[in-house]
Amino acid sequence: MADWTVDKTADQGFAIPWSGEKMTVMKRTVDFSVDANNLVQNGVMSLFKLPAGCTVLYAGIKVITIDADITDVDLGLYTEAADTITAVDIDGYGDGLTLATAAYVNDPDAAYNSAGASAGHVLAADSYFTIKNIDANTIDGAKVEFIVVAVDL
């Protein structure tokens, strides 16, 4: 797995952290124009750790700076062990979202019930909320804020 400059430290970037609270709002901004954050075709970047037993109520992005390559991305779930990421559901939270427009973007068709869930929407195991570059071009110009609202059941 690549060494991204995105810090996944507990509570880093959390508007409301997991601290015994039932709901959390996670936000993280990634500047893909920083060389270390460039995301090549089919590249995957982990953004937030989602604990087992939670469900995602909303997932989306705010495109602050567009990417000139009009790059489309998926938002999904992966597991991570021994520096290897394994797909659980690569587009469960967003399928083909565009970075071509400076706006809030989400997938209104996302059911938020990915393959890594059981009993409806509850995550069966710790997972990572991720972005995957599904475009032929490298994401190297966008600045994007990722937003996840989740509840601990």
Short mmCIF file of N, CA and C in Angstrom, two decimals:
data_model
loop_
_atom_site.label_atom_id
_atom_site.label_comp_id
_atom_site.label_asym_id
_atom_site.label_seq_id
_atom_site.Cartn_x
_atom_site.Cartn_y
_atom_site.Cartn_z
N MET A 1 0.84 -1.17 0.00
CA MET A 1 0.00 0.00 0.00
C MET A 1 0.88 1.23 0.00
N ALA A 2 0.46 2.24 -0.72
CA ALA A 2 1.22 3.47 -0.85
C ALA A 2 1.28 4.22 0.47
N ASP A 3 2.31 5.00 0.64
CA ASP A 3 2.43 5.87 1.81
C ASP A 3 1.84 7.23 1.47
N TRP A 4 0.53 7.39 1.68
CA TRP A 4 -0.12 8.66 1.40
C TRP A 4 0.24 9.64 2.51
N THR A 5 0.12 10.92 2.21
CA THR A 5 0.36 11.93 3.24
C THR A 5 -0.91 12.20 4.04
N VAL A 6 -1.99 11.45 3.77
CA VAL A 6 -3.23 11.59 4.52
C VAL A 6 -3.07 10.89 5.86
N ASP A 7 -3.31 11.62 6.94
CA ASP A 7 -3.16 11.09 8.29
C ASP A 7 -4.44 10.38 8.71
N LYS A 8 -4.36 9.07 9.01
CA LYS A 8 -5.53 8.32 9.44
C LYS A 8 -5.53 8.11 10.96
N THR A 9 -4.83 8.96 11.68
CA THR A 9 -4.79 8.89 13.14
C THR A 9 -6.20 9.00 13.71
N ALA A 10 -6.46 8.28 14.77
CA ALA A 10 -7.79 8.32 15.40
C ALA A 10 -8.23 9.75 15.65
N ASP A 11 -9.44 10.05 15.27
CA ASP A 11 -10.09 11.35 15.47
C ASP A 11 -9.51 12.49 14.65
N GLN A 12 -8.48 12.23 13.85
CA GLN A 12 -7.92 13.28 13.01
C GLN A 12 -8.92 13.64 11.93
N GLY A 13 -9.35 14.87 11.88
CA GLY A 13 -10.27 15.31 10.85
C GLY A 13 -11.72 15.03 11.18
N PHE A 14 -12.00 14.54 12.36
CA PHE A 14 -13.38 14.23 12.72
C PHE A 14 -14.05 15.47 13.28
N ALA A 15 -15.20 15.81 12.73
CA ALA A 15 -15.97 16.93 13.27
C ALA A 15 -16.62 16.52 14.59
N ILE A 16 -17.09 15.27 14.64
CA ILE A 16 -17.61 14.67 15.88
C ILE A 16 -16.93 13.31 15.99
N PRO A 17 -15.94 13.13 16.86
CA PRO A 17 -15.16 11.89 16.89
C PRO A 17 -15.91 10.72 17.53
N TRP A 18 -15.43 9.49 17.23
CA TRP A 18 -15.92 8.30 17.92
C TRP A 18 -15.37 8.37 19.34
N SER A 19 -16.19 8.68 20.28
CA SER A 19 -15.73 8.74 21.67
C SER A 19 -16.87 8.34 22.59
N GLY A 20 -17.52 7.24 22.25
CA GLY A 20 -18.65 6.82 23.04
C GLY A 20 -19.94 7.43 22.56
N GLU A 21 -19.85 8.36 21.61
CA GLU A 21 -21.04 8.98 21.04
C GLU A 21 -21.66 8.02 20.04
N LYS A 22 -22.93 8.15 19.81
CA LYS A 22 -23.61 7.28 18.87
C LYS A 22 -23.45 7.71 17.43
N MET A 23 -23.20 9.00 17.18
CA MET A 23 -23.09 9.50 15.81
C MET A 23 -21.76 10.19 15.62
N THR A 24 -21.23 10.08 14.40
CA THR A 24 -19.99 10.77 14.08
C THR A 24 -20.11 11.40 12.71
N VAL A 25 -19.46 12.55 12.55
CA VAL A 25 -19.33 13.20 11.26
C VAL A 25 -17.84 13.28 10.98
N MET A 26 -17.42 12.63 9.90
CA MET A 26 -16.00 12.60 9.55
C MET A 26 -15.79 13.45 8.31
N LYS A 27 -14.77 14.31 8.37
CA LYS A 27 -14.41 15.12 7.21
C LYS A 27 -12.90 15.10 7.06
N ARG A 28 -12.47 14.96 5.85
CA ARG A 28 -11.03 15.00 5.57
C ARG A 28 -10.83 15.63 4.22
N THR A 29 -9.93 16.59 4.13
CA THR A 29 -9.61 17.23 2.86
C THR A 29 -8.30 16.67 2.34
N VAL A 30 -8.30 16.30 1.06
CA VAL A 30 -7.09 15.78 0.42
C VAL A 30 -6.77 16.68 -0.77
N ASP A 31 -5.55 17.17 -0.80
CA ASP A 31 -5.06 17.97 -1.92
C ASP A 31 -4.27 17.05 -2.84
N PHE A 32 -4.90 16.61 -3.92
CA PHE A 32 -4.27 15.67 -4.84
C PHE A 32 -3.18 16.32 -5.68
N SER A 33 -3.06 17.66 -5.64
CA SER A 33 -1.98 18.31 -6.39
C SER A 33 -0.63 18.10 -5.70
N VAL A 34 -0.65 17.69 -4.44
CA VAL A 34 0.59 17.32 -3.74
C VAL A 34 1.05 15.99 -4.34
N ASP A 35 2.28 15.94 -4.83
CA ASP A 35 2.78 14.76 -5.54
C ASP A 35 2.52 13.45 -4.78
N ALA A 36 2.73 13.47 -3.48
CA ALA A 36 2.57 12.24 -2.69
C ALA A 36 1.11 11.77 -2.65
N ASN A 37 0.16 12.64 -3.00
CA ASN A 37 -1.25 12.28 -2.98
C ASN A 37 -1.84 12.00 -4.35
N ASN A 38 -1.01 12.06 -5.42
CA ASN A 38 -1.51 11.74 -6.75
C ASN A 38 -2.07 10.33 -6.73
N LEU A 39 -3.22 10.13 -7.37
CA LEU A 39 -3.87 8.83 -7.37
C LEU A 39 -4.01 8.35 -8.81
N VAL A 40 -3.24 7.31 -9.17
CA VAL A 40 -3.22 6.79 -10.53
C VAL A 40 -4.48 5.97 -10.83
N GLN A 41 -4.65 5.62 -12.09
CA GLN A 41 -5.79 4.79 -12.49
C GLN A 41 -5.83 3.52 -11.66
N ASN A 42 -7.01 3.20 -11.14
CA ASN A 42 -7.27 2.05 -10.28
C ASN A 42 -6.57 2.14 -8.92
N GLY A 43 -5.97 3.29 -8.61
CA GLY A 43 -5.37 3.49 -7.30
C GLY A 43 -6.46 3.67 -6.25
N VAL A 44 -6.17 3.19 -5.04
CA VAL A 44 -7.13 3.27 -3.93
C VAL A 44 -6.45 3.95 -2.75
N MET A 45 -7.15 4.90 -2.12
CA MET A 45 -6.64 5.59 -0.95
C MET A 45 -7.64 5.43 0.20
N SER A 46 -7.14 4.94 1.34
CA SER A 46 -7.98 4.83 2.54
C SER A 46 -8.08 6.20 3.19
N LEU A 47 -9.30 6.55 3.65
CA LEU A 47 -9.53 7.87 4.22
C LEU A 47 -9.96 7.84 5.68
N PHE A 48 -10.87 6.93 6.03
CA PHE A 48 -11.38 6.83 7.39
C PHE A 48 -11.49 5.36 7.78
N LYS A 49 -11.23 5.08 9.04
CA LYS A 49 -11.51 3.74 9.56
C LYS A 49 -12.93 3.74 10.13
N LEU A 50 -13.73 2.79 9.68
CA LEU A 50 -15.10 2.64 10.15
C LEU A 50 -15.16 1.38 11.01
N PRO A 51 -15.56 1.49 12.27
CA PRO A 51 -15.55 0.33 13.15
C PRO A 51 -16.72 -0.62 12.88
N ALA A 52 -16.49 -1.88 13.18
CA ALA A 52 -17.56 -2.87 13.10
C ALA A 52 -18.71 -2.41 13.97
N GLY A 53 -19.92 -2.66 13.51
CA GLY A 53 -21.10 -2.30 14.29
C GLY A 53 -21.65 -0.93 13.97
N CYS A 54 -21.04 -0.21 13.02
CA CYS A 54 -21.58 1.09 12.64
C CYS A 54 -22.29 0.98 11.29
N THR A 55 -23.06 1.99 10.98
CA THR A 55 -23.67 2.08 9.66
C THR A 55 -23.46 3.50 9.14
N VAL A 56 -23.23 3.60 7.83
CA VAL A 56 -23.02 4.89 7.19
C VAL A 56 -24.37 5.42 6.73
N LEU A 57 -24.70 6.64 7.18
CA LEU A 57 -25.95 7.27 6.80
C LEU A 57 -25.80 8.14 5.56
N TYR A 58 -24.61 8.70 5.37
CA TYR A 58 -24.34 9.58 4.22
C TYR A 58 -22.86 9.52 3.90
N ALA A 59 -22.56 9.55 2.62
CA ALA A 59 -21.18 9.66 2.16
C ALA A 59 -21.17 10.52 0.91
N GLY A 60 -20.25 11.45 0.86
CA GLY A 60 -20.16 12.31 -0.32
C GLY A 60 -18.86 13.08 -0.34
N ILE A 61 -18.72 13.92 -1.34
CA ILE A 61 -17.51 14.73 -1.48
C ILE A 61 -17.90 16.17 -1.77
N LYS A 62 -17.00 17.06 -1.41
CA LYS A 62 -17.11 18.46 -1.80
C LYS A 62 -15.87 18.75 -2.64
N VAL A 63 -16.08 19.00 -3.93
CA VAL A 63 -14.97 19.30 -4.82
C VAL A 63 -14.64 20.78 -4.65
N ILE A 64 -13.49 21.05 -4.07
CA ILE A 64 -13.06 22.42 -3.81
C ILE A 64 -12.34 22.98 -5.04
N THR A 65 -11.42 22.17 -5.58
CA THR A 65 -10.70 22.52 -6.81
C THR A 65 -10.91 21.37 -7.78
N ILE A 66 -11.38 21.66 -8.99
CA ILE A 66 -11.64 20.60 -9.95
C ILE A 66 -10.33 20.04 -10.50
N ASP A 67 -10.42 18.84 -11.07
CA ASP A 67 -9.28 18.22 -11.74
C ASP A 67 -9.46 18.43 -13.23
N ALA A 68 -8.46 18.97 -13.90
CA ALA A 68 -8.54 19.28 -15.32
C ALA A 68 -8.79 18.03 -16.17
N ASP A 69 -8.46 16.87 -15.65
CA ASP A 69 -8.63 15.63 -16.40
C ASP A 69 -10.04 15.06 -16.30
N ILE A 70 -10.93 15.76 -15.63
CA ILE A 70 -12.33 15.33 -15.44
C ILE A 70 -12.36 13.88 -14.93
N THR A 71 -11.71 13.65 -13.83
CA THR A 71 -11.57 12.32 -13.26
C THR A 71 -12.82 11.90 -12.50
N ASP A 72 -13.27 10.67 -12.72
CA ASP A 72 -14.38 10.08 -11.98
C ASP A 72 -13.84 9.10 -10.95
N VAL A 73 -14.55 9.01 -9.82
CA VAL A 73 -14.07 8.18 -8.71
C VAL A 73 -15.21 7.36 -8.11
N ASP A 74 -14.84 6.30 -7.42
CA ASP A 74 -15.77 5.50 -6.63
C ASP A 74 -15.44 5.70 -5.15
N LEU A 75 -16.46 5.67 -4.31
CA LEU A 75 -16.28 5.66 -2.86
C LEU A 75 -16.77 4.33 -2.36
N GLY A 76 -15.95 3.65 -1.56
CA GLY A 76 -16.34 2.31 -1.12
C GLY A 76 -15.66 1.88 0.15
N LEU A 77 -15.65 0.57 0.35
CA LEU A 77 -15.09 -0.05 1.55
C LEU A 77 -14.00 -1.04 1.18
N TYR A 78 -12.96 -1.02 1.98
CA TYR A 78 -11.87 -1.98 1.86
C TYR A 78 -11.49 -2.41 3.27
N THR A 79 -10.87 -3.58 3.36
CA THR A 79 -10.22 -3.97 4.61
C THR A 79 -8.73 -3.79 4.40
N GLU A 80 -8.01 -3.65 5.48
CA GLU A 80 -6.57 -3.38 5.37
C GLU A 80 -5.84 -4.23 6.40
N ALA A 81 -4.91 -5.03 5.93
CA ALA A 81 -4.10 -5.86 6.82
C ALA A 81 -2.75 -6.09 6.17
N ALA A 82 -1.73 -6.04 6.96
CA ALA A 82 -0.36 -6.29 6.48
C ALA A 82 -0.04 -5.43 5.25
N ASP A 83 -0.43 -4.16 5.31
CA ASP A 83 -0.18 -3.21 4.22
C ASP A 83 -0.80 -3.61 2.89
N THR A 84 -1.83 -4.43 2.93
CA THR A 84 -2.54 -4.84 1.72
C THR A 84 -4.00 -4.45 1.88
N ILE A 85 -4.54 -3.81 0.86
CA ILE A 85 -5.95 -3.47 0.93
C ILE A 85 -6.74 -4.45 0.08
N THR A 86 -7.88 -4.86 0.58
CA THR A 86 -8.73 -5.83 -0.10
C THR A 86 -10.12 -5.24 -0.26
N ALA A 87 -10.64 -5.31 -1.47
CA ALA A 87 -11.95 -4.73 -1.74
C ALA A 87 -13.04 -5.47 -1.00
N VAL A 88 -13.93 -4.72 -0.36
CA VAL A 88 -15.16 -5.26 0.21
C VAL A 88 -16.30 -4.87 -0.72
N ASP A 89 -16.38 -3.59 -1.03
CA ASP A 89 -17.37 -3.06 -1.97
C ASP A 89 -16.82 -1.75 -2.49
N ILE A 90 -16.23 -1.78 -3.70
CA ILE A 90 -15.47 -0.62 -4.19
C ILE A 90 -16.31 0.60 -4.47
N ASP A 91 -17.61 0.43 -4.71
CA ASP A 91 -18.42 1.59 -5.04
C ASP A 91 -19.74 1.63 -4.26
N GLY A 92 -19.73 1.04 -3.07
CA GLY A 92 -20.94 0.97 -2.27
C GLY A 92 -21.46 2.32 -1.81
N TYR A 93 -20.61 3.34 -1.76
CA TYR A 93 -21.02 4.66 -1.28
C TYR A 93 -20.99 5.72 -2.36
N GLY A 94 -20.52 5.38 -3.53
CA GLY A 94 -20.50 6.33 -4.64
C GLY A 94 -19.92 5.67 -5.87
N ASP A 95 -20.65 5.73 -6.98
CA ASP A 95 -20.24 5.06 -8.21
C ASP A 95 -20.11 6.10 -9.31
N GLY A 96 -18.87 6.35 -9.75
CA GLY A 96 -18.64 7.27 -10.85
C GLY A 96 -18.89 8.73 -10.52
N LEU A 97 -18.55 9.14 -9.31
CA LEU A 97 -18.69 10.55 -8.93
C LEU A 97 -17.65 11.38 -9.68
N THR A 98 -18.03 12.58 -10.10
CA THR A 98 -17.12 13.40 -10.90
C THR A 98 -16.38 14.43 -10.06
N LEU A 99 -15.16 14.70 -10.46
CA LEU A 99 -14.37 15.77 -9.85
C LEU A 99 -14.28 16.96 -10.80
N ALA A 100 -15.16 16.99 -11.82
CA ALA A 100 -15.10 18.02 -12.85
C ALA A 100 -15.86 19.28 -12.49
N THR A 101 -16.64 19.25 -11.43
CA THR A 101 -17.44 20.40 -11.04
C THR A 101 -17.19 20.73 -9.58
N ALA A 102 -16.95 22.00 -9.29
CA ALA A 102 -16.75 22.44 -7.90
C ALA A 102 -18.11 22.49 -7.22
N ALA A 103 -18.44 21.42 -6.50
CA ALA A 103 -19.77 21.31 -5.86
C ALA A 103 -19.75 20.15 -4.89
N TYR A 104 -20.83 20.05 -4.10
CA TYR A 104 -21.04 18.85 -3.30
C TYR A 104 -21.55 17.77 -4.23
N VAL A 105 -21.01 16.55 -4.10
CA VAL A 105 -21.38 15.45 -4.98
C VAL A 105 -21.60 14.20 -4.13
N ASN A 106 -22.72 13.52 -4.37
CA ASN A 106 -22.92 12.21 -3.76
C ASN A 106 -23.69 11.35 -4.74
N ASP A 107 -23.87 10.10 -4.40
CA ASP A 107 -24.57 9.16 -5.27
C ASP A 107 -25.95 8.91 -4.68
N PRO A 108 -27.00 9.52 -5.26
CA PRO A 108 -28.33 9.35 -4.69
C PRO A 108 -28.85 7.92 -4.77
N ASP A 109 -28.20 7.08 -5.58
CA ASP A 109 -28.61 5.68 -5.70
C ASP A 109 -27.89 4.76 -4.73
N ALA A 110 -26.90 5.29 -4.00
CA ALA A 110 -26.14 4.46 -3.07
C ALA A 110 -27.06 3.96 -1.97
N ALA A 111 -27.04 2.66 -1.76
CA ALA A 111 -27.93 2.07 -0.75
C ALA A 111 -27.28 2.02 0.62
N TYR A 112 -25.98 2.27 0.67
CA TYR A 112 -25.23 2.22 1.93
C TYR A 112 -25.38 0.87 2.62
N ASN A 113 -25.54 -0.16 1.83
CA ASN A 113 -25.61 -1.51 2.40
C ASN A 113 -24.63 -2.39 1.65
N SER A 114 -23.37 -2.09 1.83
CA SER A 114 -22.32 -2.74 1.06
C SER A 114 -22.18 -4.22 1.40
N ALA A 115 -21.39 -4.89 0.59
CA ALA A 115 -21.17 -6.33 0.78
C ALA A 115 -20.51 -6.64 2.11
N GLY A 116 -19.88 -5.66 2.74
CA GLY A 116 -19.23 -5.88 4.02
C GLY A 116 -20.18 -5.73 5.19
N ALA A 117 -21.44 -5.54 4.88
CA ALA A 117 -22.43 -5.33 5.94
C ALA A 117 -23.26 -6.60 6.16
N SER A 118 -23.83 -6.67 7.33
CA SER A 118 -24.78 -7.74 7.62
C SER A 118 -25.92 -7.11 8.39
N ALA A 119 -27.01 -7.79 8.51
CA ALA A 119 -28.19 -7.26 9.21
C ALA A 119 -28.56 -5.88 8.67
N GLY A 120 -28.59 -5.78 7.35
CA GLY A 120 -28.93 -4.50 6.72
C GLY A 120 -27.71 -3.67 6.46
N HIS A 121 -27.47 -2.67 7.29
CA HIS A 121 -26.40 -1.72 7.02
C HIS A 121 -25.22 -1.82 7.98
N VAL A 122 -25.25 -2.67 8.95
CA VAL A 122 -24.23 -2.69 9.99
C VAL A 122 -22.96 -3.37 9.50
N LEU A 123 -21.82 -2.69 9.63
CA LEU A 123 -20.56 -3.28 9.20
C LEU A 123 -20.21 -4.47 10.09
N ALA A 124 -19.91 -5.58 9.46
CA ALA A 124 -19.59 -6.80 10.19
C ALA A 124 -18.17 -6.78 10.73
N ALA A 125 -17.29 -6.02 10.11
CA ALA A 125 -15.89 -5.97 10.53
C ALA A 125 -15.36 -4.56 10.32
N ASP A 126 -14.28 -4.21 11.03
CA ASP A 126 -13.64 -2.92 10.81
C ASP A 126 -13.30 -2.79 9.32
N SER A 127 -13.58 -1.64 8.74
CA SER A 127 -13.33 -1.41 7.33
C SER A 127 -12.81 0.01 7.14
N TYR A 128 -12.33 0.28 5.95
CA TYR A 128 -11.84 1.61 5.62
C TYR A 128 -12.68 2.21 4.51
N PHE A 129 -13.11 3.45 4.72
CA PHE A 129 -13.80 4.22 3.69
C PHE A 129 -12.72 4.69 2.72
N THR A 130 -12.93 4.46 1.42
CA THR A 130 -11.87 4.69 0.44
C THR A 130 -12.37 5.45 -0.77
N ILE A 131 -11.40 6.01 -1.50
CA ILE A 131 -11.63 6.55 -2.83
C ILE A 131 -10.82 5.69 -3.80
N LYS A 132 -11.44 5.36 -4.94
CA LYS A 132 -10.75 4.63 -6.01
C LYS A 132 -10.86 5.46 -7.28
N ASN A 133 -9.74 5.64 -7.96
CA ASN A 133 -9.71 6.37 -9.23
C ASN A 133 -10.11 5.40 -10.34
N ILE A 134 -11.29 5.63 -10.95
CA ILE A 134 -11.75 4.75 -12.03
C ILE A 134 -11.54 5.37 -13.41
N ASP A 135 -10.87 6.50 -13.47
CA ASP A 135 -10.60 7.19 -14.72
C ASP A 135 -9.24 6.77 -15.26
N ALA A 136 -9.02 6.95 -16.55
CA ALA A 136 -7.72 6.61 -17.16
C ALA A 136 -6.63 7.60 -16.77
N ASN A 137 -7.02 8.79 -16.29
CA ASN A 137 -6.05 9.82 -15.92
C ASN A 137 -5.75 9.79 -14.42
N THR A 138 -4.57 10.26 -14.08
CA THR A 138 -4.18 10.39 -12.68
C THR A 138 -4.88 11.59 -12.05
N ILE A 139 -5.36 11.42 -10.82
CA ILE A 139 -5.91 12.56 -10.08
C ILE A 139 -4.71 13.32 -9.53
N ASP A 140 -4.46 14.49 -10.10
CA ASP A 140 -3.27 15.24 -9.71
C ASP A 140 -3.51 16.75 -9.63
N GLY A 141 -4.78 17.15 -9.63
CA GLY A 141 -5.05 18.57 -9.55
C GLY A 141 -6.18 18.94 -8.61
N ALA A 142 -6.98 17.97 -8.23
CA ALA A 142 -8.18 18.26 -7.42
C ALA A 142 -7.83 18.44 -5.95
N LYS A 143 -8.67 19.22 -5.30
CA LYS A 143 -8.67 19.32 -3.84
C LYS A 143 -10.09 18.96 -3.43
N VAL A 144 -10.23 17.93 -2.60
CA VAL A 144 -11.53 17.36 -2.30
C VAL A 144 -11.70 17.15 -0.81
N GLU A 145 -12.88 17.52 -0.31
CA GLU A 145 -13.24 17.22 1.08
C GLU A 145 -14.17 16.00 1.05
N PHE A 146 -13.83 14.99 1.83
CA PHE A 146 -14.63 13.77 1.94
C PHE A 146 -15.47 13.86 3.23
N ILE A 147 -16.73 13.49 3.11
CA ILE A 147 -17.66 13.64 4.23
C ILE A 147 -18.40 12.32 4.44
N VAL A 148 -18.38 11.83 5.68
CA VAL A 148 -19.10 10.61 6.05
C VAL A 148 -19.86 10.88 7.34
N VAL A 149 -21.13 10.52 7.36
CA VAL A 149 -21.93 10.58 8.58
C VAL A 149 -22.28 9.15 8.91
N ALA A 150 -21.94 8.72 10.13
CA ALA A 150 -22.17 7.33 10.53
C ALA A 150 -22.72 7.29 11.94
N VAL A 151 -23.38 6.18 12.24
CA VAL A 151 -23.94 5.98 13.57
C VAL A 151 -23.47 4.63 14.10
N ASP A 152 -23.14 4.60 15.38
CA ASP A 152 -22.71 3.39 16.05
C ASP A 152 -23.94 2.71 16.62
N LEU A 153 -24.25 1.54 16.10
CA LEU A 153 -25.43 0.83 16.57
C LEU A 153 -25.06 -0.10 17.71
#
